[in-house]
Coordinates of N, CA and C and ligand atoms in Angstrom, one line a residue:
X1 N 0.9 -1.3 0.0 CA 0.3 -0.2 -0.2 C 1.0 1.3 0.2
X2 N 0.7 2.5 -1.0 CA 1.2 3.4 -1.1 C 1.3 4.3 0.2
X3 N 2.3 4.9 0.8 CA 2.4 5.3 2.4 C 1.9 6.8 1.7
X4 N 1.0 7.4 2.9 CA 0.8 8.5 2.7 C 1.6 9.7 2.9
X5 N 1.4 11.0 1.9 CA 2.5 11.7 1.8 C 2.4 12.6 2.8
X6 N 3.4 13.0 3.4 CA 3.9 13.7 4.7 C 3.0 15.2 4.3
X7 N 2.4 15.8 5.4 CA 2.0 17.2 5.6 C 3.1 18.3 5.5
X8 N 3.6 19.0 4.4 CA 4.6 19.6 4.2 C 4.4 21.0 5.5
X9 N 3.2 21.1 6.2 CA 2.7 22.2 7.0 C 3.3 21.8 8.5
X10 N 3.0 20.3 8.5 CA 3.4 19.5 9.8 C 4.4 19.2 10.0
X11 N 5.4 19.4 9.5 CA 7.0 18.9 9.5 C 7.2 19.2 11.1
X12 N 7.9 18.3 11.7 CA 8.0 18.9 13.3 C 9.6 19.7 12.9
X13 N 9.7 20.8 14.1 CA 10.7 21.7 14.1 C 12.3 21.1 14.6
X14 N 11.8 20.4 15.7 CA 13.0 19.8 16.2 C 12.7 18.6 16.6
X15 N 13.4 17.4 15.8 CA 13.6 16.1 16.0 C 14.9 15.5 16.8
X16 N 15.0 14.5 17.5 CA 15.9 14.2 18.3 C 16.1 12.9 18.2
X17 N 17.2 12.2 18.1 CA 17.4 10.8 17.6 C 18.6 10.0 18.6
X18 N 17.9 9.1 19.3 CA 19.0 8.0 20.3 C 19.3 6.9 18.8
X19 N 20.5 7.4 18.6 CA 21.2 6.3 17.6 C 21.7 5.3 18.0
X20 N 20.8 4.1 18.4 CA 21.1 3.3 19.1 C 21.2 1.8 18.2
X21 N 21.9 0.8 18.6 CA 21.7 -0.6 17.7 C 23.2 -0.9 17.4
X22 N 24.2 0.0 17.4 CA 25.3 0.1 16.4 C 25.9 -1.3 16.6
X23 N 25.9 -1.8 18.1 CA 26.7 -3.1 18.3 C 26.2 -4.2 18.1
X24 N 25.1 -4.2 18.1 CA 24.0 -5.5 17.8 C 23.8 -5.8 16.4
X25 N 23.8 -4.5 15.5 CA 24.2 -4.6 14.1 C 25.7 -4.9 13.6
X26 N 26.6 -5.2 14.6 CA 28.2 -5.5 14.0 C 27.6 -6.8 14.7
X27 N 27.6 -7.4 15.7 CA 27.7 -8.8 16.0 C 27.0 -9.6 15.0
X28 N 25.5 -9.1 14.8 CA 24.6 -10.2 14.0 C 25.5 -10.1 12.8
X29 N 26.4 -9.4 12.3 CA 27.4 -9.9 11.0 C 28.4 -10.4 11.2
X30 N 29.0 -10.6 12.8 CA 30.2 -11.2 13.0 C 31.4 -10.4 12.9
X31 N 30.7 -9.3 13.2 CA 32.0 -7.9 13.2 C 32.1 -7.5 14.5
X32 N 33.2 -6.7 14.7 CA 33.3 -5.8 16.0 C 32.4 -4.8 16.5
X33 N 32.3 -4.6 17.4 CA 31.1 -3.4 17.9 C 31.5 -2.5 17.3
X34 N 32.4 -2.2 16.9 CA 33.6 -0.9 16.9 C 32.9 -0.7 15.4
X35 N 32.8 -1.7 14.7 CA 32.5 -1.7 13.0 C 31.0 -1.3 13.0
X36 N 30.3 -1.3 14.2 CA 28.8 -1.2 13.9 C 28.7 0.5 14.0
X37 N 29.7 1.0 15.0 CA 29.4 2.6 15.1 C 30.1 3.1 13.9
X38 N 31.1 2.6 13.0 CA 31.7 3.1 12.1 C 30.4 3.0 10.9
X39 N 29.9 2.2 10.9 CA 28.6 1.8 10.0 C 27.5 2.8 10.1
X40 N 27.6 3.5 12.0 CA 26.5 4.7 11.9 C 26.6 6.1 11.4
X41 N 28.0 5.9 11.0 CA 28.3 7.5 10.1 C 27.4 7.5 9.0
X42 N 27.3 6.9 8.3 CA 26.3 6.7 6.8 C 25.1 6.9 7.4
X43 N 24.5 6.3 8.3 CA 23.1 6.9 8.9 C 22.9 8.0 8.8
X44 N 24.0 8.5 9.9 CA 23.4 9.9 10.1 C 23.8 11.2 9.0
X45 N 24.7 10.6 8.2 CA 24.6 11.8 7.3 C 23.3 11.4 6.3
X46 N 22.8 10.7 6.3 CA 21.4 10.3 5.6 C 20.3 10.7 6.1
X47 N 20.5 10.8 7.5 CA 19.4 11.5 8.3 C 19.6 13.1 8.1
X48 N 20.5 13.4 8.1 CA 20.8 15.0 8.0 C 20.4 15.3 6.7
X49 N 20.8 14.6 5.8 CA 20.2 14.9 4.5 C 18.9 14.8 4.0
X50 N 17.9 13.9 4.9 CA 16.6 13.6 4.9 C 16.1 14.9 5.6
X51 N 16.7 15.4 6.5 CA 16.2 16.7 7.6 C 16.0 17.8 6.7
X52 N 17.4 18.1 5.9 CA 17.5 19.3 5.0 C 16.4 19.4 4.0
X53 N 16.0 17.9 3.7 CA 15.1 17.9 2.5 C 13.7 18.1 3.0
X54 N 13.6 17.5 4.1 CA 11.9 17.8 4.9 C 12.1 19.1 5.3
X55 N 13.2 19.8 5.2 CA 12.7 21.2 6.2 C 12.8 21.1 7.9
X56 N 13.6 19.9 8.4 CA 13.3 19.7 9.7 C 14.7 21.4 10.4
X57 N 14.5 22.0 11.2 CA 15.2 22.9 11.5 C 16.0 22.8 12.7
X58 N 15.7 21.3 13.4 CA 16.5 21.3 14.2 C 16.8 19.5 14.4
X59 N 17.9 19.5 14.8 CA 18.1 17.7 14.8 C 19.0 17.6 15.8
X60 N 18.8 16.6 16.7 CA 20.1 16.6 17.8 C 20.2 14.8 17.8
X61 N 21.2 14.6 17.6 CA 21.4 13.1 18.2 C 22.2 12.7 19.2
X62 N 21.9 11.6 19.7 CA 22.4 11.3 21.1 C 23.9 10.2 20.5
X63 N 25.4 10.6 20.5 CA 26.4 10.1 19.9 C 27.1 9.5 21.0
X64 N 26.9 10.1 22.7 CA 27.6 9.7 23.8 C 27.2 10.1 25.0
X65 N 27.0 9.2 25.6 CA 26.3 9.5 26.9 C 27.1 9.8 28.0
X66 N 26.9 10.2 29.0 CA 27.6 10.2 30.4 C 27.7 9.1 31.1
X67 N 26.5 7.6 30.7 CA 27.2 6.7 31.4 C 27.8 5.7 30.3
X68 N 28.3 6.0 29.0 CA 28.8 5.4 28.1 C 30.6 5.2 28.6
X69 N 30.8 6.1 29.6 CA 32.3 5.7 30.0 C 32.2 4.6 30.7
X70 N 31.2 4.0 30.9 CA 31.3 2.4 31.6 C 31.8 1.3 30.4
X71 N 31.9 1.5 29.6 CA 31.8 0.4 28.6 C 33.4 0.2 28.3
X72 N 33.8 -0.8 28.0 CA 35.3 -1.3 27.7 C 36.2 -0.1 27.2
X73 N 37.3 0.1 27.8 CA 38.3 1.0 27.4 C 38.6 1.1 25.9
X74 N 38.4 0.1 25.0 CA 39.0 0.1 23.9 C 37.9 0.8 23.0
X75 N 36.9 0.6 23.5 CA 35.6 1.2 22.8 C 35.2 2.6 22.8
X76 N 35.4 2.6 24.1 CA 35.6 4.4 24.4 C 36.5 4.7 23.5
X77 N 37.6 4.6 23.7 CA 38.7 5.3 22.7 C 38.2 5.3 21.4
X78 N 37.8 4.3 20.8 CA 37.4 4.2 19.6 C 36.3 5.4 19.4
X79 N 35.4 5.3 20.0 CA 34.5 6.2 20.1 C 34.7 7.8 20.2
X80 N 35.8 8.1 20.9 CA 36.6 9.6 21.2 C 37.1 9.9 19.8
X81 N 37.8 8.6 19.2 CA 38.4 9.0 17.8 C 38.0 9.2 16.6
X82 N 36.6 8.2 16.5 CA 35.8 8.0 15.7 C 34.9 9.5 15.5
X83 N 34.3 10.1 16.2 CA 33.5 11.1 16.5 C 34.7 12.8 16.2
X84 N 35.7 12.4 16.3 CA 36.9 13.6 15.9 C 37.0 13.7 14.6
X85 N 37.2 12.3 13.9 CA 37.3 11.8 12.6 C 36.3 12.2 11.8
X86 N 34.9 11.7 12.3 CA 34.1 12.5 11.5 C 34.2 14.3 11.5
X87 N 34.0 14.6 12.5 CA 34.2 15.9 12.4 C 35.5 16.6 11.7
X88 N 36.4 16.1 11.6 CA 37.3 16.8 10.7 C 37.2 16.7 9.1
X89 N 37.0 15.3 9.2 CA 36.4 14.6 7.5 C 35.3 15.5 7.0
X90 N 34.2 15.9 7.8 CA 32.9 16.1 7.3 C 32.5 17.6 7.5
X91 N 33.3 18.3 8.1 CA 32.6 19.4 8.7 C 32.4 20.6 7.8
X92 N 33.6 20.3 6.9 CA 33.4 21.5 5.6 C 31.9 21.3 4.8
X93 N 31.8 19.9 4.7 CA 30.5 19.5 3.7 C 29.5 19.8 4.4
X94 N 29.2 19.5 5.8 CA 27.8 20.2 6.8 C 27.8 21.7 6.4
X95 N 29.1 22.4 6.7 CA 29.3 23.8 6.7 C 28.5 24.4 5.2
X96 N 28.8 23.6 4.0 CA 28.4 24.0 2.8 C 26.9 23.9 2.8
X97 N 26.3 22.8 3.4 CA 25.0 22.4 3.2 C 24.4 23.5 3.9
X98 N 24.9 24.4 4.9 CA 24.1 25.3 5.4 C 23.8 24.6 7.2
X99 N 24.5 23.8 7.3 CA 24.5 23.0 8.9 C 25.3 23.7 10.0
X100 N 24.7 23.9 11.0 CA 25.1 24.7 12.1 C 25.5 23.5 12.9
X101 N 26.5 23.2 13.4 CA 26.9 22.3 14.5 C 27.0 22.5 15.8
X102 N 26.6 21.8 16.8 CA 26.7 22.3 17.9 C 26.8 21.1 18.9
X103 N 27.8 21.1 19.8 CA 27.7 19.8 20.8 C 27.4 20.4 21.9
X104 N 26.1 19.3 22.4 CA 25.6 19.8 23.9 C 26.2 18.6 25.0
X105 N 26.7 18.5 26.1 CA 27.0 17.9 26.9 C 28.2 18.6 27.9
X106 N 28.7 17.6 29.0 CA 29.8 18.3 29.6 C 31.0 18.2 28.9
X107 N 31.2 19.5 28.4 CA 32.5 20.1 27.7 C 33.7 19.9 28.3
X108 N 34.9 19.4 28.0 CA 36.2 19.6 28.6 C 36.0 18.4 29.6
X109 N 34.9 18.4 30.3 CA 35.2 17.2 31.4 C 35.3 15.9 30.7
X110 N 36.4 15.0 31.1 CA 36.5 13.4 30.4 C 36.9 13.9 29.2
X111 N 36.5 14.5 28.2 CA 36.7 14.5 26.6 C 38.3 15.1 26.3
X112 N 38.9 14.3 25.7 CA 40.5 14.7 25.1 C 40.5 15.6 24.4
X113 N 41.6 16.6 24.8 CA 41.7 17.8 24.5 C 41.9 18.1 23.3
X114 N 42.2 17.1 22.0 CA 42.1 17.7 20.8 C 41.1 17.4 20.2
X115 N 40.2 16.3 20.7 CA 38.6 16.2 20.5 C 37.8 17.8 20.7
X116 N 38.3 18.0 21.8 CA 37.4 19.1 22.3 C 37.8 20.4 21.7
X117 N 39.3 20.4 20.8 CA 39.4 21.7 20.4 C 38.7 21.6 19.1
X118 N 38.7 20.3 18.2 CA 37.9 20.2 17.1 C 36.4 20.4 16.9
X119 N 35.8 19.8 18.4 CA 34.3 20.5 18.6 C 34.5 22.2 18.2
X120 N 35.0 22.8 19.5 CA 35.2 24.3 19.4 C 35.2 24.9 17.7
X121 N 36.3 24.4 17.1 CA 36.6 24.6 15.8 C 35.3 24.3 14.7
X122 N 34.6 23.5 15.2 CA 33.6 23.3 14.3 C 32.1 24.0 14.3
X123 N 32.3 24.3 15.7 CA 31.1 25.0 16.4 C 31.1 26.3 15.4
X124 N 32.6 26.8 15.8 CA 32.8 28.3 15.1 C 32.8 28.4 13.8
X125 N 33.5 27.3 13.3 CA 33.0 27.2 11.5 C 31.4 27.9 11.2
X126 N 30.8 26.6 12.0 CA 29.4 26.6 11.2 C 28.6 27.5 11.9
X127 N 28.7 28.7 12.9 CA 28.0 28.9 13.8 C 26.9 30.2 13.0
X128 N 27.1 30.4 11.8 CA 26.4 31.5 11.1 C 25.0 30.5 10.4
X129 N 25.6 29.3 10.2 CA 24.6 28.5 9.1 C 23.0 28.6 10.0
X130 N 22.2 28.5 9.5 CA 20.7 28.3 9.8 C 20.0 27.5 9.4
X131 N 20.3 26.9 8.0 CA 19.1 25.6 7.5 C 18.9 24.7 8.4
X132 N 20.2 24.3 9.0 CA 19.6 23.2 10.4 C 20.6 23.3 11.1
X133 N 20.3 23.0 12.5 CA 21.4 23.1 13.8 C 21.1 21.5 14.1
X134 N 22.6 21.1 13.8 CA 22.7 19.5 14.2 C 23.3 19.7 15.6
X135 N 22.5 19.1 16.6 CA 23.1 19.1 18.0 C 23.7 17.7 18.2
X136 N 25.1 17.3 18.5 CA 25.6 16.3 18.7 C 25.4 15.9 20.2
X137 N 24.7 15.2 21.2 CA 24.7 15.0 22.4 C 25.9 14.1 22.7
X138 N 27.0 14.8 23.1 CA 27.9 14.0 23.2 C 28.7 14.1 24.9
X139 N 28.8 13.2 25.4 CA 29.2 12.9 27.0 C 27.9 13.9 27.7
X140 N 27.1 14.0 27.0 CA 25.8 14.2 27.7 C 24.9 13.1 28.4
X141 N 24.6 13.9 29.3 CA 23.1 13.2 30.4 C 22.4 14.0 30.8
X142 N 21.3 13.5 30.9 CA 20.1 14.8 31.1 C 19.8 14.9 32.3
X143 N 20.2 14.0 32.9 CA 20.5 14.5 34.9 C 22.0 15.6 35.0
X144 N 22.8 15.2 34.4 CA 24.1 16.5 34.5 C 23.8 17.2 34.0
X145 N 22.7 17.6 32.6 CA 22.5 18.8 32.7 C 22.0 19.8 33.7
X146 N 20.7 18.9 34.0 CA 19.8 19.9 35.0 C 20.7 20.1 36.5
X147 N 21.7 19.0 36.9 CA 22.7 19.3 37.5 C 23.4 20.5 37.3
X148 N 23.8 20.8 36.0 CA 24.9 21.7 35.8 C 24.1 23.1 35.8
X149 N 22.7 23.0 35.3 CA 21.6 24.2 35.7 C 21.7 24.8 36.7
X150 N 21.1 23.7 37.7 CA 20.9 23.9 39.1 C 22.5 24.3 39.8
X151 N 23.6 24.2 39.5 CA 24.5 24.8 40.1 C 24.6 26.2 39.7
X152 N 24.5 26.4 38.6 CA 24.6 27.6 37.8 C 23.5 28.7 38.9
X153 N 22.4 28.1 38.8 CA 21.5 28.9 39.5 C 21.8 29.2 40.7
X154 N 22.0 28.1 41.4 CA 22.4 28.6 43.0 C 23.9 29.8 42.9
X155 N 24.5 29.6 42.2 CA 25.7 30.3 42.3 C 25.4 31.7 41.7
X156 N 24.0 31.9 40.9 CA 23.9 33.4 41.0 C 23.2 33.9 42.3
X157 N 22.8 33.3 43.3 CA 22.2 34.1 44.5 C 20.7 34.3 44.2
X158 N 20.2 34.1 43.6 CA 18.6 34.0 43.1 C 18.2 33.4 44.4
X159 N 16.7 34.4 44.8 CA 15.9 33.8 45.6 C 15.2 32.5 45.5
X160 N 15.3 31.5 46.1 CA 14.5 30.3 45.9 C 12.8 30.6 45.4
X161 N 12.6 31.3 45.8 CA 10.9 31.6 45.5 C 10.8 32.2 44.0
X162 N 12.1 32.8 43.3 CA 12.1 33.3 42.3 C 12.2 32.5 41.1
X163 N 12.7 31.4 41.4 CA 13.3 30.3 40.4 C 11.6 29.8 39.7
X164 N 12.0 29.8 38.2 CA 10.8 28.9 37.9 C 11.2 28.2 37.1
X165 N 10.3 27.8 36.0 CA 10.5 26.6 35.0 C 11.4 27.4 33.8
X166 N 11.0 28.4 33.6 CA 11.9 29.4 32.8 C 13.6 29.7 33.3
X167 N 13.6 29.7 34.5 CA 14.9 30.0 35.1 C 15.6 28.5 34.7
X168 N 15.5 27.7 35.2 CA 15.8 26.5 34.8 C 16.1 26.4 33.4
X169 N 14.9 26.3 32.1 CA 15.1 26.3 30.9 C 16.3 26.6 30.2
X170 N 16.5 28.5 30.9 CA 17.4 29.1 30.9 C 18.9 28.8 31.0
X171 N 18.9 28.2 31.7 CA 20.4 27.4 31.8 C 20.8 26.2 32.0
X172 N 19.8 25.4 30.5 CA 20.2 24.4 30.1 C 21.3 24.5 28.8
X173 N 22.1 23.8 28.3 CA 23.2 23.9 27.6 C 22.9 25.0 26.3
X174 N 21.9 24.7 25.9 CA 21.5 25.5 24.6 C 20.1 26.2 24.8
X175 N 20.0 27.3 25.7 CA 18.5 27.7 25.9 C 17.8 28.3 24.8
X176 N 18.6 28.6 23.6 CA 17.6 29.2 22.6 C 17.2 27.7 21.6
X177 N 17.7 26.4 22.1 CA 17.2 25.1 21.3 C 15.7 24.9 22.0
X178 N 14.5 24.9 21.1 CA 13.2 24.6 21.3 C 13.4 22.9 21.5
X179 N 12.3 22.8 22.3 CA 12.2 21.4 22.9 C 11.7 20.4 21.6
X180 N 12.0 19.3 21.6 CA 12.0 18.6 20.8 C 10.4 18.4 20.6
X181 N 9.7 18.2 19.2 CA 8.8 17.8 18.9 C 8.4 16.2 18.8
X182 N 9.5 15.6 18.2 CA 9.5 14.4 17.7 C 10.8 13.6 18.5
X183 N 10.8 12.8 19.3 CA 12.0 11.8 19.8 C 11.6 10.0 18.6
X184 N 13.1 10.2 18.1 CA 13.1 8.7 17.6 C 14.3 8.3 18.6
X185 N 13.9 6.7 18.6 CA 14.8 5.7 19.0 C 14.7 4.6 18.4
X186 N 16.1 4.1 17.6 CA 16.4 3.2 16.9 C 16.3 1.8 17.9
X187 N 16.5 0.5 17.2 CA 16.8 -0.7 17.8 C 15.9 -1.3 18.4
X188 N 14.8 -0.9 18.8 CA 13.5 -1.8 19.5 C 13.6 -1.6 21.1
X189 N 14.6 -0.5 21.6 CA 14.3 -0.6 22.6 C 13.7 0.7 23.2
X190 N 12.7 0.5 24.5 CA 11.6 1.6 24.5 C 11.9 2.8 25.9
X191 N 13.2 3.1 25.7 CA 13.5 3.8 26.8 C 14.3 5.3 26.2
X192 N 14.7 5.9 27.3 CA 15.0 7.3 27.1 C 16.7 7.5 27.2
X193 N 17.2 6.4 28.3 CA 18.5 6.5 28.4 C 19.2 7.9 28.5
X194 N 18.3 8.2 29.7 CA 19.1 9.7 30.1 C 19.4 10.9 28.9
X195 N 18.4 10.9 28.0 CA 18.9 11.5 27.0 C 17.7 13.1 27.0
X196 N 17.8 14.1 27.4 CA 17.0 15.6 27.1 C 15.8 14.8 28.1
X197 N 16.0 14.8 29.5 CA 15.0 14.7 30.1 C 13.8 16.0 30.5
X198 N 14.7 16.9 30.5 CA 13.5 18.1 30.7 C 13.1 18.6 29.4
X199 N 14.1 18.5 28.6 CA 13.6 19.0 27.0 C 12.2 17.8 26.3
X200 N 12.1 16.8 26.6 CA 11.3 15.8 26.2 C 10.0 15.6 27.0
X201 N 9.7 16.5 27.9 CA 8.5 16.5 28.7 C 7.3 16.3 27.6
X202 N 6.7 17.1 26.5 CA 6.0 17.0 25.6 C 6.3 16.7 24.6
X203 N 7.4 15.4 24.2 CA 7.8 15.2 23.2 C 6.7 14.2 22.6
X204 N 6.7 13.8 21.1 CA 6.0 12.7 20.7 C 7.3 11.5 20.7
X205 N 7.1 10.6 21.1 CA 8.3 9.3 21.1 C 7.7 8.0 20.0
X206 N 8.6 8.1 19.2 CA 8.7 6.9 18.5 C 9.7 6.1 18.3
X207 N 9.3 4.6 18.4 CA 10.1 3.9 18.4 C 10.5 2.9 17.1
X208 N 11.5 2.7 16.9 CA 11.5 1.8 15.8 C 12.3 0.4 16.0
X209 N 12.2 -0.5 15.3 CA 13.6 -1.9 15.3 C 14.7 -1.8 14.6
X210 N 14.4 -0.6 13.7 CA 15.7 -0.6 12.9 C 16.7 -0.4 13.6
X211 N 17.9 -0.8 13.4 CA 19.2 -0.8 13.9 C 19.9 0.6 13.4
X212 N 20.4 1.3 14.1 CA 21.0 2.5 13.8 C 21.8 2.2 12.3
X213 N 22.7 1.4 12.3 CA 23.8 1.3 11.1 C 22.6 1.5 9.6
X214 N 21.5 0.8 9.5 CA 20.4 0.7 9.0 C 19.5 2.0 8.4
X215 N 19.7 2.9 9.4 CA 18.6 3.9 9.4 C 19.2 4.9 8.4
X216 N 17.6 5.1 7.3 CA 17.7 6.1 6.2 C 16.6 7.2 6.3
X217 N 17.0 8.0 5.2 CA 16.1 9.1 5.3 C 14.7 8.5 5.3
X218 N 14.3 7.3 4.8 CA 13.1 7.1 4.6 C 12.8 6.7 6.0
X219 N 13.4 6.5 6.6 CA 13.0 6.0 7.9 C 12.7 7.4 9.0
X220 N 13.3 8.2 9.0 CA 13.4 9.4 9.2 C 11.7 10.0 9.2
X221 N 11.1 9.9 7.4 CA 10.1 10.4 6.7 C 8.8 9.4 7.3
X222 N 9.3 8.1 7.8 CA 8.1 6.8 8.4 C 7.8 7.7 10.0
X223 N 9.0 8.0 11.0 CA 8.4 8.8 12.1 C 8.1 9.8 12.2
X224 N 8.2 10.5 11.2 CA 7.5 12.0 10.9 C 6.2 11.7 10.5
X225 N 5.7 10.6 9.6 CA 4.4 10.2 8.9 C 3.6 9.8 10.8
X226 N 4.5 8.9 11.5 CA 3.8 8.6 12.5 C 3.4 10.1 13.6
X227 N 4.3 10.7 13.5 CA 4.3 11.9 14.5 C 2.9 13.0 13.8
X228 N 2.9 12.6 12.6 CA 1.6 13.5 12.1 C 0.1 13.0 12.4
X229 N 0.4 11.4 12.6 CA -1.0 11.2 13.1 C -1.3 11.2 14.2
X230 N -0.6 11.7 15.1 CA -0.5 11.9 16.7 C -1.2 13.3 17.0
X231 N -2.0 13.3 18.2 CA -2.6 14.6 18.1 C -1.9 15.0 19.8
X232 N -1.6 16.1 19.4 CA -0.7 16.7 20.6 C -1.6 17.5 21.5
X233 N -1.8 17.3 23.0 CA -2.5 18.1 23.9 C -1.9 19.0 24.5
X234 N -0.6 18.9 24.9 CA 0.0 19.6 26.0 C -0.8 19.8 27.5
X235 N -1.7 18.6 28.0 CA -2.2 18.9 29.0 C -3.1 19.5 28.7
X236 N -4.0 20.0 27.9 CA -5.2 20.8 27.9 C -6.1 19.7 27.1
X237 N -7.0 20.2 26.1 CA -8.1 19.4 25.3 C -8.0 19.2 24.4
X238 N -7.3 20.3 23.4 CA -7.0 20.2 22.1 C -5.5 20.5 21.7
X239 N -5.2 20.5 20.4 CA -3.6 20.5 20.3 C -3.2 22.2 20.0
Ligands
IPE1 C1 24.6 3.3 20.1 O1 24.8 1.7 19.8 C2 26.0 4.3 20.2 C3 26.1 4.2 21.4 C4 25.8 3.9 22.6 C5 28.0 5.0 21.7 P1 25.0 0.8 21.0 O2 26.8 0.8 21.0 O3 24.6 1.0 22.1 O4 24.7 -0.5 20.3 P2 23.9 -1.7 21.1 O5 22.5 -1.1 21.7 O6 25.0 -2.2 22.1 O7 23.6 -2.7 19.9
IPE2 C1 22.0 5.7 24.4 O1 22.2 4.2 24.2 C2 23.0 6.2 23.9 C3 23.6 6.6 22.8 C4 22.8 6.2 21.9 C5 24.2 7.5 23.0 P1 22.5 3.0 24.8 O2 22.8 1.8 24.2 O3 24.0 3.5 26.2 O4 21.6 3.0 26.2 P2 21.3 1.6 27.2 O5 22.2 1.2 27.8 O6 20.7 0.9 26.0 O7 19.9 2.1 28.1
MG3 MG1 22.9 0.6 22.8

């Protein structure tokens, strides 16, 4: 059966993706887990193309969590090197496509210095682009983000009764980032795994069995189709 076309007027402004399943993708093929991470690069860039084609303005991808440090040292080392390599090899291409690259997470803390330098350079290079903001959640934890916000708020000396939801939102890593309209998680896991805890409060959640290395722009379109069938109410009685 033909798929219903997407409604161009209801494209989500911000899509967040938990890029999960790289290890299982590799293991099923008799490959090393790290080969799965390497294969995830094509998926990411195809998703970026899809976002550009569909007019999604914000794409946030979960690349490394504050809990992923628990993995074997070799895998962590590979992920540090691999993320750096992607940045160095592909930032010019992203820049030419009008993509603003941002990193969200605990920068500096535990992140190798050279990678941090490439993160800073890529952010600077692309800072004036507006076609799409690609936020890479790296060394990111939703709880850590809230802790970091609370620390800043406490240090500012603000009176407790003056603290509102806006105060907290203003102290998140990117206060100008709109909340995701849609969160997609691949690999058949039904959890958030400490991703954007504050920001996902009213996002539509879509889960797919596709493993991240197999994810392509068609899957992004499918998730958006599912999103367009939902009725968002934000606690009220209509959308
Ligand atoms: C997601 O794939 C990538 C990272 C967490 C860095 P996984 O490595 O979690 O793959 P699975 O879930 O073990 O298959
Ligand atoms: C979430 O995936 C983190 C990233 C995709 C970077 P995990 O594979 O780390 O999550 P759990 O352990 O299955 O919850
Ligand atoms: Mg996983």
